[in-house]
Coordinates of C-alpha atoms and ligand atoms in Angstrom, one line a residue:
M27 CA -55.7 179.3 15.9
T28 CA -53.7 181.9 14.1
K29 CA -51.5 183.9 16.4
K30 CA -50.7 187.6 16.0
I31 CA -47.2 188.8 16.5
C32 CA -46.6 192.5 16.8
I33 CA -43.2 193.6 15.4
L34 CA -41.7 196.8 16.7
P35 CA -38.2 197.5 15.1
G36 CA -37.5 200.7 17.0
D37 CA -34.3 202.7 16.5
G38 CA -30.6 202.4 15.8
I39 CA -29.8 198.7 14.9
G40 CA -33.4 197.8 15.8
P41 CA -34.6 197.6 12.2
E42 CA -31.5 195.6 11.0
I43 CA -31.8 192.9 13.7
I44 CA -35.6 192.7 13.4
T45 CA -35.3 192.2 9.6
E46 CA -33.3 189.0 10.4
A47 CA -35.8 187.9 13.0
V48 CA -38.7 188.5 10.6
K49 CA -36.9 186.4 7.9
L50 CA -36.7 183.6 10.4
L51 CA -40.4 184.0 11.4
D52 CA -41.3 183.9 7.7
K53 CA -39.3 180.7 7.4
L54 CA -41.1 179.2 10.4
R55 CA -44.4 180.0 8.8
S56 CA -43.6 178.8 5.3
D57 CA -41.7 175.6 6.1
F58 CA -42.3 174.6 9.7
G59 CA -46.0 175.1 10.3
L60 CA -46.1 178.2 12.4
D61 CA -49.6 179.6 12.2
A62 CA -49.0 183.3 12.8
V63 CA -49.5 186.7 11.2
L64 CA -47.0 189.6 11.7
E65 CA -48.0 193.2 12.0
H66 CA -45.5 196.0 12.2
A67 CA -45.6 199.4 14.0
N68 CA -43.2 202.2 15.0
V69 CA -41.9 202.7 18.5
G70 CA -39.3 204.9 20.3
G71 CA -37.5 207.8 18.6
T72 CA -38.6 206.8 15.2
A73 CA -42.2 206.9 16.3
Y74 CA -41.6 210.2 18.0
D75 CA -40.3 211.7 14.8
Q76 CA -43.4 210.6 13.0
T77 CA -46.1 211.2 15.5
G78 CA -44.6 213.3 18.4
K79 CA -45.0 210.3 20.8
P80 CA -42.5 207.5 21.5
L81 CA -45.5 205.1 22.1
P82 CA -48.3 206.1 19.7
E83 CA -51.8 204.9 20.6
A84 CA -51.9 202.8 17.4
T85 CA -48.7 201.0 18.4
L86 CA -50.0 200.3 21.9
A87 CA -53.3 199.1 20.5
L88 CA -51.5 196.7 18.2
A89 CA -49.3 195.4 21.0
Q90 CA -52.4 194.9 23.2
S91 CA -54.3 193.0 20.6
A92 CA -51.3 190.7 19.7
D93 CA -50.4 187.4 21.4
A94 CA -46.7 188.4 21.5
V95 CA -44.6 191.4 20.8
L96 CA -41.1 191.4 19.3
L97 CA -39.1 194.5 19.9
G98 CA -35.7 195.6 18.5
A99 CA -34.3 198.4 20.6
V100 CA -35.2 202.1 21.3
G101 CA -33.3 205.3 21.9
G102 CA -30.3 207.1 20.6
P103 CA -28.4 210.4 20.8
K104 CA -30.9 212.1 18.4
W105 CA -33.6 211.9 21.1
D106 CA -31.5 212.2 24.3
A107 CA -32.2 215.9 24.8
L108 CA -36.0 215.5 24.8
E109 CA -38.1 215.9 27.9
P110 CA -38.3 212.6 29.9
A111 CA -42.0 212.1 28.8
F112 CA -40.9 212.0 25.2
R113 CA -37.7 210.0 25.5
A114 CA -37.6 206.8 23.5
E115 CA -37.1 204.7 26.7
K116 CA -40.5 205.9 27.9
A117 CA -42.1 203.7 25.3
L118 CA -40.6 200.6 26.9
L119 CA -41.9 201.5 30.4
G120 CA -45.3 202.3 28.8
L121 CA -45.5 198.9 27.1
R122 CA -44.4 197.1 30.2
A123 CA -47.0 198.9 32.3
E124 CA -49.9 198.8 29.8
L125 CA -49.4 195.2 29.0
K126 CA -48.9 194.3 32.7
L127 CA -45.7 192.5 32.1
F128 CA -44.6 191.7 35.7
S129 CA -42.3 188.7 35.0
N130 CA -39.0 189.5 33.4
L131 CA -37.0 186.5 32.1
R132 CA -33.3 187.1 31.5
P133 CA -31.4 184.0 30.4
A134 CA -27.6 184.0 30.6
V135 CA -26.4 181.3 28.2
L136 CA -22.8 180.9 27.2
Y137 CA -22.4 178.7 24.1
P138 CA -19.3 176.6 24.7
Q139 CA -18.1 177.9 21.3
L140 CA -17.9 181.4 22.8
A141 CA -16.4 180.5 26.2
D142 CA -13.3 182.7 25.4
A143 CA -15.6 185.8 25.3
S144 CA -16.2 185.7 29.1
T145 CA -13.8 187.4 31.5
L146 CA -14.1 184.3 33.7
K147 CA -12.2 181.1 33.1
P148 CA -13.7 178.9 30.4
E149 CA -14.1 176.0 32.7
V150 CA -16.2 178.1 35.1
V151 CA -18.6 179.4 32.4
A152 CA -18.5 177.2 29.4
G153 CA -22.0 175.7 28.9
L154 CA -23.6 178.2 31.4
D155 CA -27.4 178.2 31.2
I156 CA -29.2 180.3 33.9
M157 CA -32.6 181.9 33.8
I158 CA -33.1 184.9 36.0
V159 CA -36.8 185.7 36.7
R160 CA -37.0 189.3 37.9
E161 CA -40.2 190.9 39.3
L162 CA -40.7 193.9 37.1
T163 CA -43.5 196.1 38.2
G164 CA -43.2 196.3 42.0
G165 CA -40.7 196.6 44.8
I166 CA -38.5 199.6 45.6
Y167 CA -38.6 201.1 42.0
F168 CA -42.3 201.8 42.3
G169 CA -43.0 201.7 46.1
E170 CA -44.7 204.7 47.8
P171 CA -44.0 206.8 49.7
R172 CA -41.0 208.1 47.9
G173 CA -39.3 211.5 47.6
V174 CA -37.0 214.0 49.1
R175 CA -37.9 215.9 52.2
E176 CA -36.2 218.6 54.3
L177 CA -35.5 217.7 57.9
D178 CA -35.9 220.3 60.8
S179 CA -32.2 220.6 60.7
G180 CA -32.4 221.9 57.1
E181 CA -30.7 218.7 55.8
K182 CA -32.3 217.0 52.9
Q183 CA -33.4 213.4 53.2
A184 CA -34.3 211.0 50.4
Y185 CA -36.4 207.9 50.8
N186 CA -37.9 205.0 48.8
T187 CA -40.1 202.2 49.9
L188 CA -39.5 198.5 49.3
V189 CA -43.0 197.1 49.4
Y190 CA -44.4 193.7 48.2
S191 CA -47.8 192.3 48.8
E192 CA -48.5 188.5 49.0
S193 CA -50.3 188.5 45.7
E194 CA -47.4 190.2 43.9
I195 CA -44.9 187.7 45.3
E196 CA -47.2 184.7 44.6
R197 CA -47.6 185.5 40.9
I198 CA -43.9 186.0 40.3
A199 CA -43.2 182.8 42.3
R200 CA -45.7 180.8 40.2
S201 CA -44.1 182.3 37.0
A202 CA -40.7 181.1 38.1
F203 CA -41.9 177.6 39.2
E204 CA -43.6 177.2 35.8
I205 CA -40.3 178.1 34.1
A206 CA -38.3 175.8 36.3
M207 CA -40.8 173.0 35.4
K208 CA -39.8 173.5 31.7
R209 CA -36.1 173.4 32.6
N210 CA -34.0 171.5 35.2
K211 CA -36.5 171.9 38.0
Q212 CA -34.1 173.8 40.3
L213 CA -35.3 177.2 41.7
C214 CA -33.2 179.5 43.8
S215 CA -35.2 182.4 45.4
V216 CA -32.9 185.3 46.2
D217 CA -33.8 187.7 49.1
K218 CA -32.4 189.6 52.0
A219 CA -34.7 188.0 54.6
N220 CA -32.2 188.5 57.4
V221 CA -32.6 192.2 57.2
L222 CA -35.7 193.2 55.2
E223 CA -39.3 192.5 56.3
S224 CA -40.5 192.7 52.7
T225 CA -38.2 189.9 51.6
R226 CA -39.0 187.9 54.7
L227 CA -42.6 187.9 53.4
W228 CA -41.1 187.1 50.0
R229 CA -39.4 184.0 51.4
D230 CA -42.6 182.9 53.2
V231 CA -44.8 183.2 50.1
V232 CA -42.3 181.5 47.8
T233 CA -42.0 178.6 50.3
R234 CA -45.8 178.3 50.4
V235 CA -46.1 178.3 46.6
A236 CA -43.5 175.6 46.4
S237 CA -45.9 173.0 47.8
D238 CA -47.8 173.2 44.5
Y239 CA -44.6 172.3 42.6
P240 CA -43.3 169.2 44.4
D241 CA -41.1 168.3 41.4
V242 CA -39.1 171.5 41.7
T243 CA -36.2 171.7 44.3
L244 CA -36.4 175.1 46.0
E245 CA -33.4 176.8 47.7
H246 CA -33.3 180.3 49.3
M247 CA -30.2 182.4 49.1
Y248 CA -29.3 185.9 50.4
V249 CA -28.6 188.4 47.7
D250 CA -25.0 189.0 48.8
N251 CA -24.2 185.3 48.6
A252 CA -26.0 185.0 45.3
A253 CA -23.8 187.8 43.8
M254 CA -20.7 185.9 45.1
Q255 CA -21.9 182.5 43.8
L256 CA -22.7 184.0 40.4
V257 CA -19.1 184.8 39.7
R258 CA -17.6 181.9 41.8
A259 CA -19.6 178.9 40.4
P260 CA -22.5 180.2 38.2
K261 CA -23.3 176.7 36.8
Q262 CA -24.8 175.7 40.1
F263 CA -27.9 177.7 39.2
D264 CA -30.8 176.7 36.9
V265 CA -33.6 179.3 37.6
I266 CA -33.3 182.3 40.0
V267 CA -36.3 184.3 41.1
T268 CA -35.9 187.6 42.8
T269 CA -37.2 191.1 43.4
N270 CA -37.1 194.0 41.0
M271 CA -33.9 195.7 42.2
F272 CA -32.0 192.5 43.1
G273 CA -33.0 191.1 39.7
D274 CA -31.9 194.3 37.9
I275 CA -28.4 194.0 39.3
L276 CA -28.0 190.2 39.3
S277 CA -29.3 189.8 35.7
D278 CA -26.7 192.3 34.4
C279 CA -24.0 190.5 36.3
A280 CA -25.1 187.2 34.9
A281 CA -25.3 188.7 31.3
M282 CA -21.7 189.8 31.6
L283 CA -20.6 186.3 32.6
T284 CA -21.3 185.5 29.0
G285 CA -19.2 188.4 27.6
S286 CA -21.4 188.9 24.6
I287 CA -24.2 191.4 24.8
G288 CA -25.3 190.6 21.2
M289 CA -26.2 187.0 22.2
L290 CA -28.7 187.5 25.0
P291 CA -32.5 187.5 24.6
S292 CA -35.1 188.4 27.1
A293 CA -38.9 188.1 27.7
S294 CA -41.4 190.0 29.8
L295 CA -44.6 188.1 30.5
D296 CA -48.1 188.9 31.9
K297 CA -50.1 186.5 34.0
N298 CA -51.5 184.7 31.0
G299 CA -48.1 184.1 29.4
K300 CA -48.5 186.9 26.8
G301 CA -45.1 188.4 26.3
M302 CA -42.8 191.0 24.9
Y303 CA -39.6 189.6 23.6
E304 CA -36.4 191.7 23.0
P305 CA -32.6 191.5 23.0
I306 CA -31.1 192.8 26.2
H307 CA -28.8 195.2 24.4
G308 CA -29.8 198.7 23.3
S309 CA -29.9 200.4 19.9
A310 CA -26.1 200.5 19.5
P311 CA -26.0 203.9 17.6
D312 CA -22.2 203.4 17.1
I313 CA -22.8 200.6 14.7
A314 CA -26.3 201.4 13.4
G315 CA -26.8 201.2 9.6
K316 CA -23.4 199.4 9.0
G317 CA -24.6 195.8 8.8
L318 CA -22.4 194.9 11.7
A319 CA -24.9 194.2 14.5
N320 CA -25.3 190.7 15.8
P321 CA -28.9 189.5 15.2
L322 CA -28.6 186.4 17.4
A323 CA -30.0 188.0 20.6
T324 CA -33.1 188.9 18.6
I325 CA -33.3 185.5 16.9
L326 CA -33.0 183.8 20.3
S327 CA -35.8 186.1 21.5
V328 CA -37.9 184.6 18.8
A329 CA -37.0 181.1 20.3
M330 CA -38.1 182.3 23.7
M331 CA -41.4 183.5 22.2
M332 CA -42.0 180.1 20.7
R333 CA -41.3 178.5 24.1
Y334 CA -43.0 180.8 26.6
T335 CA -46.0 182.3 24.7
L336 CA -46.7 180.3 21.6
N337 CA -46.0 176.9 23.2
E338 CA -44.1 175.8 20.1
L339 CA -41.3 174.0 22.0
A340 CA -40.0 172.1 19.0
L341 CA -39.6 175.4 17.0
A342 CA -37.8 176.9 20.0
E343 CA -35.3 174.0 20.1
M344 CA -34.8 174.1 16.3
I345 CA -33.9 177.8 16.5
E346 CA -31.5 177.3 19.4
H347 CA -30.0 174.3 17.6
A348 CA -29.5 176.3 14.4
V349 CA -27.7 179.1 16.3
A350 CA -25.3 176.5 17.9
Q351 CA -24.7 175.0 14.4
V352 CA -23.8 178.4 13.0
L353 CA -21.4 179.0 15.8
D354 CA -19.9 175.5 15.2
Q355 CA -19.4 176.5 11.6
G356 CA -17.1 179.3 12.9
L357 CA -19.3 182.1 11.7
R358 CA -19.1 185.3 13.8
T359 CA -20.3 188.9 13.7
P360 CA -17.6 191.3 14.7
D361 CA -18.7 191.5 18.4
I362 CA -18.0 187.8 18.9
M363 CA -15.1 187.4 16.5
S364 CA -12.0 185.5 17.5
D365 CA -8.9 184.1 15.9
G366 CA -9.4 181.6 13.1
K367 CA -13.2 182.3 12.7
T368 CA -15.0 183.8 9.8
E369 CA -16.3 187.3 10.2
I370 CA -19.7 188.0 8.6
G371 CA -22.4 190.8 8.8
T372 CA -25.9 191.0 10.2
A373 CA -27.8 189.7 7.1
E374 CA -25.3 186.9 6.5
M375 CA -25.7 185.7 10.1
G376 CA -29.5 185.8 9.7
D377 CA -29.2 183.8 6.5
A378 CA -26.9 181.3 8.1
V379 CA -29.3 180.6 10.9
I380 CA -32.2 180.1 8.4
K381 CA -30.0 177.7 6.4
A382 CA -29.2 175.7 9.5
M383 CA -32.9 175.3 10.4
K384 CA -34.0 171.7 10.3
K385 CA -36.3 169.4 12.2
I386 CA -34.6 167.7 15.2
Ligands
NAD13 P1 -26.0 199.4 23.8 O1 -26.4 198.0 24.3 O2 -26.9 199.9 22.7 O3 -24.5 199.3 23.3 C1 -23.4 199.0 24.1 C2 -22.3 198.4 23.3 O4 -22.6 197.1 22.8 C3 -22.0 199.3 22.0 O5 -20.6 199.3 21.8 C4 -22.7 198.5 20.9 O6 -22.1 198.7 19.6 C5 -22.6 197.1 21.4 N1 -23.7 196.3 20.9 C6 -25.0 196.3 21.4 N2 -25.8 195.5 20.8 C7 -25.0 194.9 19.8 C8 -25.3 193.9 18.8 N3 -26.5 193.3 18.7 N4 -24.2 193.5 18.0 C9 -23.0 194.0 18.2 N5 -22.7 195.0 19.1 C10 -23.7 195.4 19.9 O7 -26.0 200.3 25.0 P2 -25.8 201.9 25.1 O8 -24.7 202.3 24.1 O9 -25.6 202.2 26.5 O10 -27.1 202.6 24.6 C11 -27.4 203.0 23.3 C12 -28.9 203.5 23.3 O11 -29.7 202.3 23.5 C13 -29.2 204.5 24.3 O12 -30.1 205.4 23.8 C14 -29.9 203.7 25.4 O13 -30.9 204.4 26.1 C15 -30.7 202.7 24.6 N6 -31.0 201.4 25.2 C16 -32.1 200.8 24.8 C17 -32.5 199.6 25.4 C18 -33.7 198.9 24.9 O14 -34.2 199.3 23.9 N7 -34.1 197.8 25.5 C19 -31.6 199.0 26.3 C20 -30.4 199.6 26.7 C21 -30.1 200.8 26.1

């Protein structure tokens, strides 16, 4: 059946990197049998300028009706002074909430060709390939009660609540086990079960769900140790599953192990596998409109879409293989440039990936 992909370019470098991803999707449709239609809409500051809203109803309706969403990036200095409700970032939160995207997949992959880009020693990170699965809609960022109150002494006290129900833990655990099944079948659940009741329940539920996935090896790790292990020996991990706040912190740490923000895709999935796919970087206003942006994070987001929502595993592998080929050819956008390599711009990088696409 024909799939519908909603394309949301957004702001800053968003339209430039999305143009390259759309060129690739067109190639997949014309030459490699992808049965999909693409429909475009505005989001973020660009949408605010046109409609007064960062997430117009028509954009949300299109995203809801699509099988998958591909988003560039939103935000920029032009919209920074707006009231919080109209800020471009509000569109992202709105999309995540309305589409019920509770499972955030953040891969940290370091192509051996770019091992020098990391601040860690090449032998520690070369070939790194971790997937962090972060719970996205619960935990301390959303828990009630929250607020600031005044104590009898007149001193202010601020409080937040770390709350997880069994069903919330179970659905993110299942999401992570399913992903581990598509990878090396190793899952590390990260918690602070020695101190926090909420994550003691987390550990119990993840352990229970594990019995449905006998092929996956499950390990539990306290978050402080996980942070240490991520910089000590990151290649020990395959898939990590954790809470909203721990995942927020650990996924940024893992991303930085790779040293190149322009290379990292992400996905946010609902319970049926429908997803929103986007690079982890922002709208990079400093380089917008200059043809300098690295489109590979967005192109790799398309590969994730093929793997996790459209179940086109062969197409996912072809895209990832084409990216590796292009890096082998020594082609680099400025953000990943190093001595002896050939510097190219956004469109040339997109073209090079398309040229390298072949059945494997
Ligand atoms: P950023 O990720 O946009 O940029 C950080 C640095 O990385 C900049 O020097 C930028 O030039 C560089 N960079 C980012 N992506 C690149 C790419 N593809 N190729 C080459 N270089 C790249 O983060 P920021 O500067 O903190 O934020 C800029 C704007 O983006 C802000 O308005 C912020 O709110 C927004 N933002 C949006 C998202 C999103 O849409 N998901 C995420 C983060 C930040």
